[in-house]
mmCIF file of C-alpha atoms in Angstrom:
data_model
loop_
_atom_site.group_PDB
_atom_site.id
_atom_site.type_symbol
_atom_site.label_atom_id
_atom_site.label_comp_id
_atom_site.label_asym_id
_atom_site.label_seq_id
_atom_site.Cartn_x
_atom_site.Cartn_y
_atom_site.Cartn_z
ATOM 1 C CA MET A 29 65.469 79.284 163.895
ATOM 2 C CA ARG A 30 67.347 76.471 165.613
ATOM 3 C CA THR A 31 65.535 73.202 166.060
ATOM 4 C CA THR A 32 66.452 70.203 168.154
ATOM 5 C CA ASP A 33 67.430 67.433 165.774
ATOM 6 C CA GLY A 34 68.458 64.911 168.392
ATOM 7 C CA ASN A 35 71.971 64.193 167.175
ATOM 8 C CA VAL A 36 74.254 62.105 169.371
ATOM 9 C CA VAL A 37 77.915 63.107 169.443
ATOM 10 C CA LEU A 38 80.407 60.563 170.763
ATOM 11 C CA GLY A 39 82.623 62.482 173.165
ATOM 12 C CA LEU A 40 86.147 61.186 173.707
ATOM 13 C CA TYR A 41 86.861 62.752 177.092
ATOM 14 C CA ARG A 42 88.077 60.029 179.499
ATOM 15 C CA SER A 43 87.951 57.573 176.597
ATOM 16 C CA GLY A 44 90.634 55.289 175.317
ATOM 17 C CA HIS A 45 89.105 55.667 171.821
ATOM 18 C CA PRO A 46 88.603 51.872 171.454
ATOM 19 C CA HIS A 47 88.058 50.610 167.930
ATOM 20 C CA ASP A 48 85.006 48.510 168.825
ATOM 21 C CA VAL A 49 83.157 51.542 170.198
ATOM 22 C CA LEU A 50 84.029 53.618 167.132
ATOM 23 C CA GLU A 51 82.839 50.784 164.904
ATOM 24 C CA ALA A 52 79.585 50.474 166.882
ATOM 25 C CA ALA A 53 79.071 54.234 166.708
ATOM 26 C CA ALA A 54 79.334 54.143 162.923
ATOM 27 C CA ASP A 55 76.898 51.211 162.757
ATOM 28 C CA LEU A 56 74.421 53.043 165.022
ATOM 29 C CA GLY A 57 74.466 56.166 162.902
ATOM 30 C CA VAL A 58 76.526 58.261 165.315
ATOM 31 C CA ALA A 59 78.324 60.365 162.762
ATOM 32 C CA HIS A 60 80.253 62.853 164.885
ATOM 33 C CA LEU A 61 83.208 62.542 167.273
ATOM 34 C CA ASP A 62 84.209 65.266 169.712
ATOM 35 C CA THR A 63 87.673 65.474 171.210
ATOM 36 C CA ALA A 64 90.198 68.102 172.340
ATOM 37 C CA SER A 65 93.895 68.715 171.926
ATOM 38 C CA ASN A 66 94.532 68.003 175.615
ATOM 39 C CA TYR A 67 92.569 64.738 175.955
ATOM 40 C CA LEU A 68 94.595 61.608 176.661
ATOM 41 C CA ARG A 69 97.462 63.783 177.905
ATOM 42 C CA HIS A 70 97.573 65.703 174.634
ATOM 43 C CA ARG A 71 97.629 62.513 172.524
ATOM 44 C CA SER A 72 93.959 62.208 171.580
ATOM 45 C CA HIS A 73 94.318 63.211 167.934
ATOM 46 C CA GLU A 74 97.079 60.737 167.198
ATOM 47 C CA VAL A 75 95.431 57.904 169.146
ATOM 48 C CA LEU A 76 92.112 58.525 167.413
ATOM 49 C CA LYS A 77 93.740 58.404 163.992
ATOM 50 C CA THR A 78 95.415 55.106 164.871
ATOM 51 C CA GLN A 79 92.452 53.464 166.591
ATOM 52 C CA ALA A 80 89.839 54.531 164.057
ATOM 53 C CA GLY A 81 91.915 53.609 161.028
ATOM 54 C CA ASP A 82 89.724 53.281 157.953
ATOM 55 C CA LEU A 83 86.643 54.160 160.040
ATOM 56 C CA LEU A 84 87.731 57.775 160.390
ATOM 57 C CA PRO A 85 86.188 58.981 157.103
ATOM 58 C CA ASN A 86 82.799 57.838 158.430
ATOM 59 C CA PHE A 87 82.825 60.623 161.017
ATOM 60 C CA THR A 88 82.889 64.358 161.228
ATOM 61 C CA ILE A 89 85.259 65.489 163.964
ATOM 62 C CA SER A 90 85.285 68.454 166.292
ATOM 63 C CA THR A 91 88.213 69.284 168.505
ATOM 64 C CA LYS A 92 89.129 72.068 170.911
ATOM 65 C CA VAL A 93 92.149 74.269 171.507
ATOM 66 C CA GLY A 94 93.073 76.366 174.507
ATOM 67 C CA TYR A 95 94.789 73.940 176.870
ATOM 68 C CA PHE A 96 98.496 73.486 176.273
ATOM 69 C CA PRO A 97 100.952 71.384 178.293
ATOM 70 C CA GLY A 98 100.966 72.934 181.743
ATOM 71 C CA GLU A 99 98.614 75.851 181.097
ATOM 72 C CA HIS A 100 95.586 77.397 179.447
ATOM 73 C CA SER A 101 96.153 80.205 176.964
ATOM 74 C CA LEU A 102 94.163 82.427 174.617
ATOM 75 C CA ASP A 103 97.291 83.737 172.927
ATOM 76 C CA PRO A 104 96.371 84.122 169.233
ATOM 77 C CA ALA A 105 99.611 82.629 167.915
ATOM 78 C CA ARG A 106 99.310 79.561 170.140
ATOM 79 C CA LEU A 107 95.685 79.031 169.178
ATOM 80 C CA ARG A 108 96.513 79.243 165.468
ATOM 81 C CA ALA A 109 99.363 76.777 165.920
ATOM 82 C CA GLY A 110 97.019 74.513 167.871
ATOM 83 C CA VAL A 111 94.563 74.386 164.979
ATOM 84 C CA GLU A 112 97.349 73.611 162.516
ATOM 85 C CA ARG A 113 98.709 70.897 164.833
ATOM 86 C CA ALA A 114 95.284 69.286 165.148
ATOM 87 C CA ALA A 115 94.991 68.907 161.391
ATOM 88 C CA LYS A 116 98.469 67.421 161.179
ATOM 89 C CA GLU A 117 97.881 64.940 164.011
ATOM 90 C CA LEU A 118 94.478 63.837 162.707
ATOM 91 C CA GLY A 119 95.702 63.594 159.138
ATOM 92 C CA ARG A 120 92.790 65.793 158.012
ATOM 93 C CA GLU A 121 91.285 69.179 158.742
ATOM 94 C CA PRO A 122 88.855 69.015 161.685
ATOM 95 C CA ASP A 123 85.250 69.684 160.752
ATOM 96 C CA ALA A 124 85.010 72.099 163.693
ATOM 97 C CA VAL A 125 87.467 73.638 166.139
ATOM 98 C CA LEU A 126 86.143 75.098 169.384
ATOM 99 C CA LEU A 127 87.773 77.525 171.773
ATOM 100 C CA HIS A 128 88.137 75.380 174.889
ATOM 101 C CA ASN A 129 86.826 76.876 178.146
ATOM 102 C CA PRO A 130 87.886 80.475 177.468
ATOM 103 C CA GLU A 131 86.622 81.431 180.930
ATOM 104 C CA HIS A 132 89.650 79.601 182.362
ATOM 105 C CA SER A 133 91.856 82.549 181.311
ATOM 106 C CA HIS A 134 89.422 85.197 182.633
ATOM 107 C CA PRO A 135 89.198 87.061 179.319
ATOM 108 C CA ASP A 136 87.964 90.589 178.883
ATOM 109 C CA ALA A 137 85.954 91.501 175.789
ATOM 110 C CA GLU A 138 89.008 92.269 173.673
ATOM 111 C CA MET A 139 90.870 89.084 174.593
ATOM 112 C CA LEU A 140 87.856 86.895 173.837
ATOM 113 C CA ALA A 141 87.205 88.679 170.539
ATOM 114 C CA GLN A 142 90.815 88.189 169.442
ATOM 115 C CA ALA A 143 90.773 84.492 170.341
ATOM 116 C CA CYS A 144 87.522 83.935 168.474
ATOM 117 C CA ALA A 145 88.846 85.857 165.480
ATOM 118 C CA VAL A 146 91.750 83.406 165.256
ATOM 119 C CA LEU A 147 89.396 80.432 164.982
ATOM 120 C CA ALA A 148 87.073 82.241 162.593
ATOM 121 C CA GLY A 149 90.102 83.066 160.449
ATOM 122 C CA ALA A 150 91.284 79.456 160.569
ATOM 123 C CA ALA A 151 87.893 78.332 159.259
ATOM 124 C CA GLN A 152 88.011 80.914 156.480
ATOM 125 C CA ALA A 153 91.512 79.719 155.563
ATOM 126 C CA GLY A 154 90.327 76.108 155.289
ATOM 127 C CA LEU A 155 92.212 74.841 158.348
ATOM 128 C CA CYS A 156 88.904 73.633 159.764
ATOM 129 C CA GLY A 157 85.332 73.500 158.552
ATOM 130 C CA ARG A 158 83.649 75.536 161.307
ATOM 131 C CA TRP A 159 84.597 77.251 164.531
ATOM 132 C CA GLY A 160 82.977 77.765 167.898
ATOM 133 C CA VAL A 161 83.255 77.972 171.658
ATOM 134 C CA SER A 162 83.028 75.248 174.305
ATOM 135 C CA SER A 163 82.387 76.506 177.842
ATOM 136 C CA TRP A 164 82.090 74.460 181.024
ATOM 137 C CA ASN A 165 81.147 77.520 183.079
ATOM 138 C CA PRO A 166 79.654 80.211 180.830
ATOM 139 C CA ARG A 167 78.849 82.616 183.673
ATOM 140 C CA PRO A 168 82.013 84.750 183.235
ATOM 141 C CA LEU A 169 81.254 85.074 179.511
ATOM 142 C CA VAL A 170 77.833 86.677 179.936
ATOM 143 C CA GLY A 171 78.050 90.242 178.649
ATOM 144 C CA LEU A 172 81.014 89.567 176.356
ATOM 145 C CA ASP A 173 80.651 89.537 172.572
ATOM 146 C CA THR A 174 82.031 87.301 169.854
ATOM 147 C CA PRO A 175 81.446 87.040 166.124
ATOM 148 C CA CYS A 176 78.488 84.653 165.720
ATOM 149 C CA PRO A 177 80.055 81.205 166.227
ATOM 150 C CA ASP A 178 79.045 78.207 164.185
ATOM 151 C CA VAL A 179 78.850 76.086 167.351
ATOM 152 C CA LEU A 180 78.428 76.764 171.044
ATOM 153 C CA MET A 181 78.939 73.815 173.408
ATOM 154 C CA VAL A 182 77.663 74.036 177.002
ATOM 155 C CA ARG A 183 76.726 71.649 179.789
ATOM 156 C CA SER A 184 73.225 70.239 179.546
ATOM 157 C CA GLY A 185 71.021 67.958 181.591
ATOM 158 C CA LEU A 186 69.228 67.550 184.882
ATOM 159 C CA LEU A 187 72.314 68.179 187.013
ATOM 160 C CA VAL A 188 73.121 71.588 185.514
ATOM 161 C CA GLY A 189 72.580 74.329 188.085
ATOM 162 C CA VAL A 190 70.147 77.113 187.314
ATOM 163 C CA ASP A 191 72.889 79.787 187.227
ATOM 164 C CA VAL A 192 74.897 77.868 184.623
ATOM 165 C CA LEU A 193 71.740 77.032 182.684
ATOM 166 C CA GLU A 194 70.619 80.644 182.487
ATOM 167 C CA ALA A 195 74.124 81.878 181.655
ATOM 168 C CA ALA A 196 74.282 79.431 178.748
ATOM 169 C CA GLU A 197 70.953 80.663 177.450
ATOM 170 C CA ALA A 198 72.059 84.270 177.833
ATOM 171 C CA ILE A 199 75.100 83.795 175.623
ATOM 172 C CA VAL A 200 73.037 81.815 173.101
ATOM 173 C CA THR A 201 70.759 84.843 172.829
ATOM 174 C CA ARG A 202 73.686 87.265 172.630
ATOM 175 C CA TRP A 203 76.015 85.319 170.309
ATOM 176 C CA ARG A 204 73.370 83.652 168.122
ATOM 177 C CA PRO A 205 75.349 80.500 167.253
ATOM 178 C CA SER A 206 74.214 78.420 164.317
ATOM 179 C CA GLN A 207 74.109 75.312 166.530
ATOM 180 C CA VAL A 208 74.155 74.628 170.265
ATOM 181 C CA TRP A 209 75.520 71.344 171.586
ATOM 182 C CA GLY A 210 75.180 69.928 175.080
ATOM 183 C CA MET A 211 77.790 67.958 176.986
ATOM 184 C CA SER A 212 78.158 65.962 180.212
ATOM 185 C CA PRO A 213 74.469 64.944 180.354
ATOM 186 C CA PHE A 214 75.054 62.708 183.382
ATOM 187 C CA GLY A 215 77.219 65.153 185.291
ATOM 188 C CA GLY A 216 80.153 62.758 185.100
ATOM 189 C CA SER A 217 78.702 59.240 185.166
ATOM 190 C CA ALA A 218 75.445 57.435 184.432
ATOM 191 C CA ASN A 219 76.251 55.257 187.461
ATOM 192 C CA GLU A 220 76.108 58.069 190.014
ATOM 193 C CA ALA A 221 73.804 57.387 192.977
ATOM 194 C CA VAL A 222 71.620 60.367 192.114
ATOM 195 C CA TRP A 223 70.103 58.527 189.147
ATOM 196 C CA GLY A 224 68.657 55.927 191.476
ATOM 197 C CA LYS A 225 67.026 58.472 193.784
ATOM 198 C CA PHE A 226 64.379 59.759 191.365
ATOM 199 C CA ASP A 227 62.788 58.695 188.102
ATOM 200 C CA PRO A 228 63.791 61.005 185.221
ATOM 201 C CA ARG A 229 61.149 59.423 182.986
ATOM 202 C CA ILE A 230 58.752 62.099 184.245
ATOM 203 C CA PHE A 231 60.532 64.474 181.841
ATOM 204 C CA LEU A 232 59.469 62.435 178.802
ATOM 205 C CA ARG A 233 56.167 61.774 177.082
ATOM 206 C CA ASP A 234 54.939 58.150 176.915
ATOM 207 C CA ALA A 235 58.215 56.834 178.262
ATOM 208 C CA LEU A 236 57.247 53.810 180.380
ATOM 209 C CA SER A 237 59.460 51.604 178.211
ATOM 210 C CA ALA A 238 62.476 53.917 178.554
ATOM 211 C CA THR A 239 65.246 53.202 181.018
ATOM 212 C CA ARG A 240 66.238 55.812 183.583
ATOM 213 C CA VAL A 241 69.522 56.282 181.747
ATOM 214 C CA GLN A 242 67.673 56.942 178.509
ATOM 215 C CA ALA A 243 65.334 59.411 180.210
ATOM 216 C CA ALA A 244 68.183 61.323 181.839
ATOM 217 C CA PHE A 245 70.029 61.482 178.539
ATOM 218 C CA ARG A 246 67.029 62.518 176.453
ATOM 219 C CA SER A 247 66.130 65.239 178.978
ATOM 220 C CA ALA A 248 69.502 66.847 178.352
ATOM 221 C CA TYR A 249 68.235 68.026 174.956
ATOM 222 C CA GLY A 250 65.841 70.410 176.722
ATOM 223 C CA LEU A 251 68.020 71.772 179.539
ATOM 224 C CA PRO A 252 68.973 74.027 177.810
ATOM 225 C CA ARG A 253 67.528 73.360 174.357
ATOM 226 C CA VAL A 254 70.345 71.957 172.234
ATOM 227 C CA ASP A 255 70.750 70.466 168.768
ATOM 228 C CA ALA A 256 73.053 67.615 169.821
ATOM 229 C CA VAL A 257 74.504 66.127 172.992
ATOM 230 C CA ALA A 258 78.078 64.903 173.347
ATOM 231 C CA VAL A 259 78.378 61.909 175.636
ATOM 232 C CA GLY A 260 81.359 59.720 176.374
ATOM 233 C CA THR A 261 81.438 55.958 176.759
ATOM 234 C CA ASP A 262 83.768 53.061 176.084
ATOM 235 C CA ASN A 263 80.857 50.609 176.410
ATOM 236 C CA VAL A 264 79.070 49.550 173.217
ATOM 237 C CA GLU A 265 75.828 48.570 174.965
ATOM 238 C CA HIS A 266 75.689 51.872 176.821
ATOM 239 C CA LEU A 267 76.102 53.727 173.528
ATOM 240 C CA ARG A 268 73.336 51.619 171.979
ATOM 241 C CA GLU A 269 71.062 52.467 174.916
ATOM 242 C CA LEU A 270 71.716 56.191 174.493
ATOM 243 C CA VAL A 271 71.006 56.162 170.776
ATOM 244 C CA GLY A 272 67.746 54.363 171.568
ATOM 245 C CA ALA A 273 66.756 57.277 173.794
ATOM 246 C CA LEU A 274 66.142 59.411 170.714
ATOM 247 C CA ALA A 275 62.903 57.519 170.153
ATOM 248 C CA TYR A 276 61.378 59.406 173.084
ATOM 249 C CA GLU A 277 60.125 62.967 173.281
ATOM 250 C CA VAL A 278 60.910 65.553 175.959
ATOM 251 C CA ASP A 279 57.841 66.908 177.774
ATOM 252 C CA ASP A 280 58.389 70.659 177.504
ATOM 253 C CA GLN A 281 55.729 71.418 180.107
ATOM 254 C CA VAL A 282 57.463 69.310 182.753
ATOM 255 C CA VAL A 283 60.792 70.905 181.848
ATOM 256 C CA GLN A 284 59.317 74.377 182.365
ATOM 257 C CA GLU A 285 57.863 73.387 185.731
ATOM 258 C CA TYR A 286 61.241 71.983 186.744
ATOM 259 C CA ARG A 287 62.957 75.226 185.776
ATOM 260 C CA GLN A 288 60.470 77.220 187.818
ATOM 261 C CA LEU A 289 61.325 75.059 190.825
ATOM 262 C CA LEU A 290 65.045 75.671 190.250
ATOM 263 C CA ARG A 291 64.505 79.428 190.157
ATOM 264 C CA ALA A 292 62.312 79.336 193.260
ATOM 265 C CA ARG A 293 64.977 77.458 195.228
ATOM 266 C CA ARG A 294 67.558 80.083 194.279
ATOM 267 C CA GLN A 295 65.477 83.024 195.491
ATOM 268 C CA PRO A 296 66.185 84.250 199.045
ATOM 269 C CA VAL A 297 63.532 83.463 201.620
#
């Protein structure tokens, strides 16, 4: 059975991959970096290798394939080449490669199965450690099958709509991944006005000393239930604040009540 272990993954989307943040992440015990072949205009792997330097062995690395210059594709040959290119650009085999937003190409069952088989085969061949799927909008994937992925990455947090939340949980049940990771816990930015309009500390137990940012981040581990959350920042103090959020515990009862309210709002009057 999966259990929430509270891992923090440093996501590199919209990041310049600065050395000081990577160094702080290593010092704080953040042991995993998540990127994608198309980040930084398809230069993320090379920039990360350069910026991290001798820090790189301190991290496990996941990346994603599916977006190519000018288009998204689930073509098996292109995906295989993308995995091989990632290893070359990073100077090491990625610890995990995820199929990036397969819903973008509107796959049917056969197309999705073939794409997943490519990544599973790459893992078996030693081109990467594990394989998985990363989906921003899992709703089109409900009802489709894959071999059980090692990792499923989905949006998590208080700003995830009930339809996306329930679709993510449906494919977790159907695909039975070994791990589920969350992403985008702040819906884009921890500075959005919405975080000043309510107090997310109600979702935690004994959290009077927590900041609102910490409470919003920690809540993302329960909506849906995930093993790790990928979050991006180029600010060392912000990263330190997020790691500190792991000291708090999600109040499952409040989360369930919140989900009931989400479902009630969706129902027609």
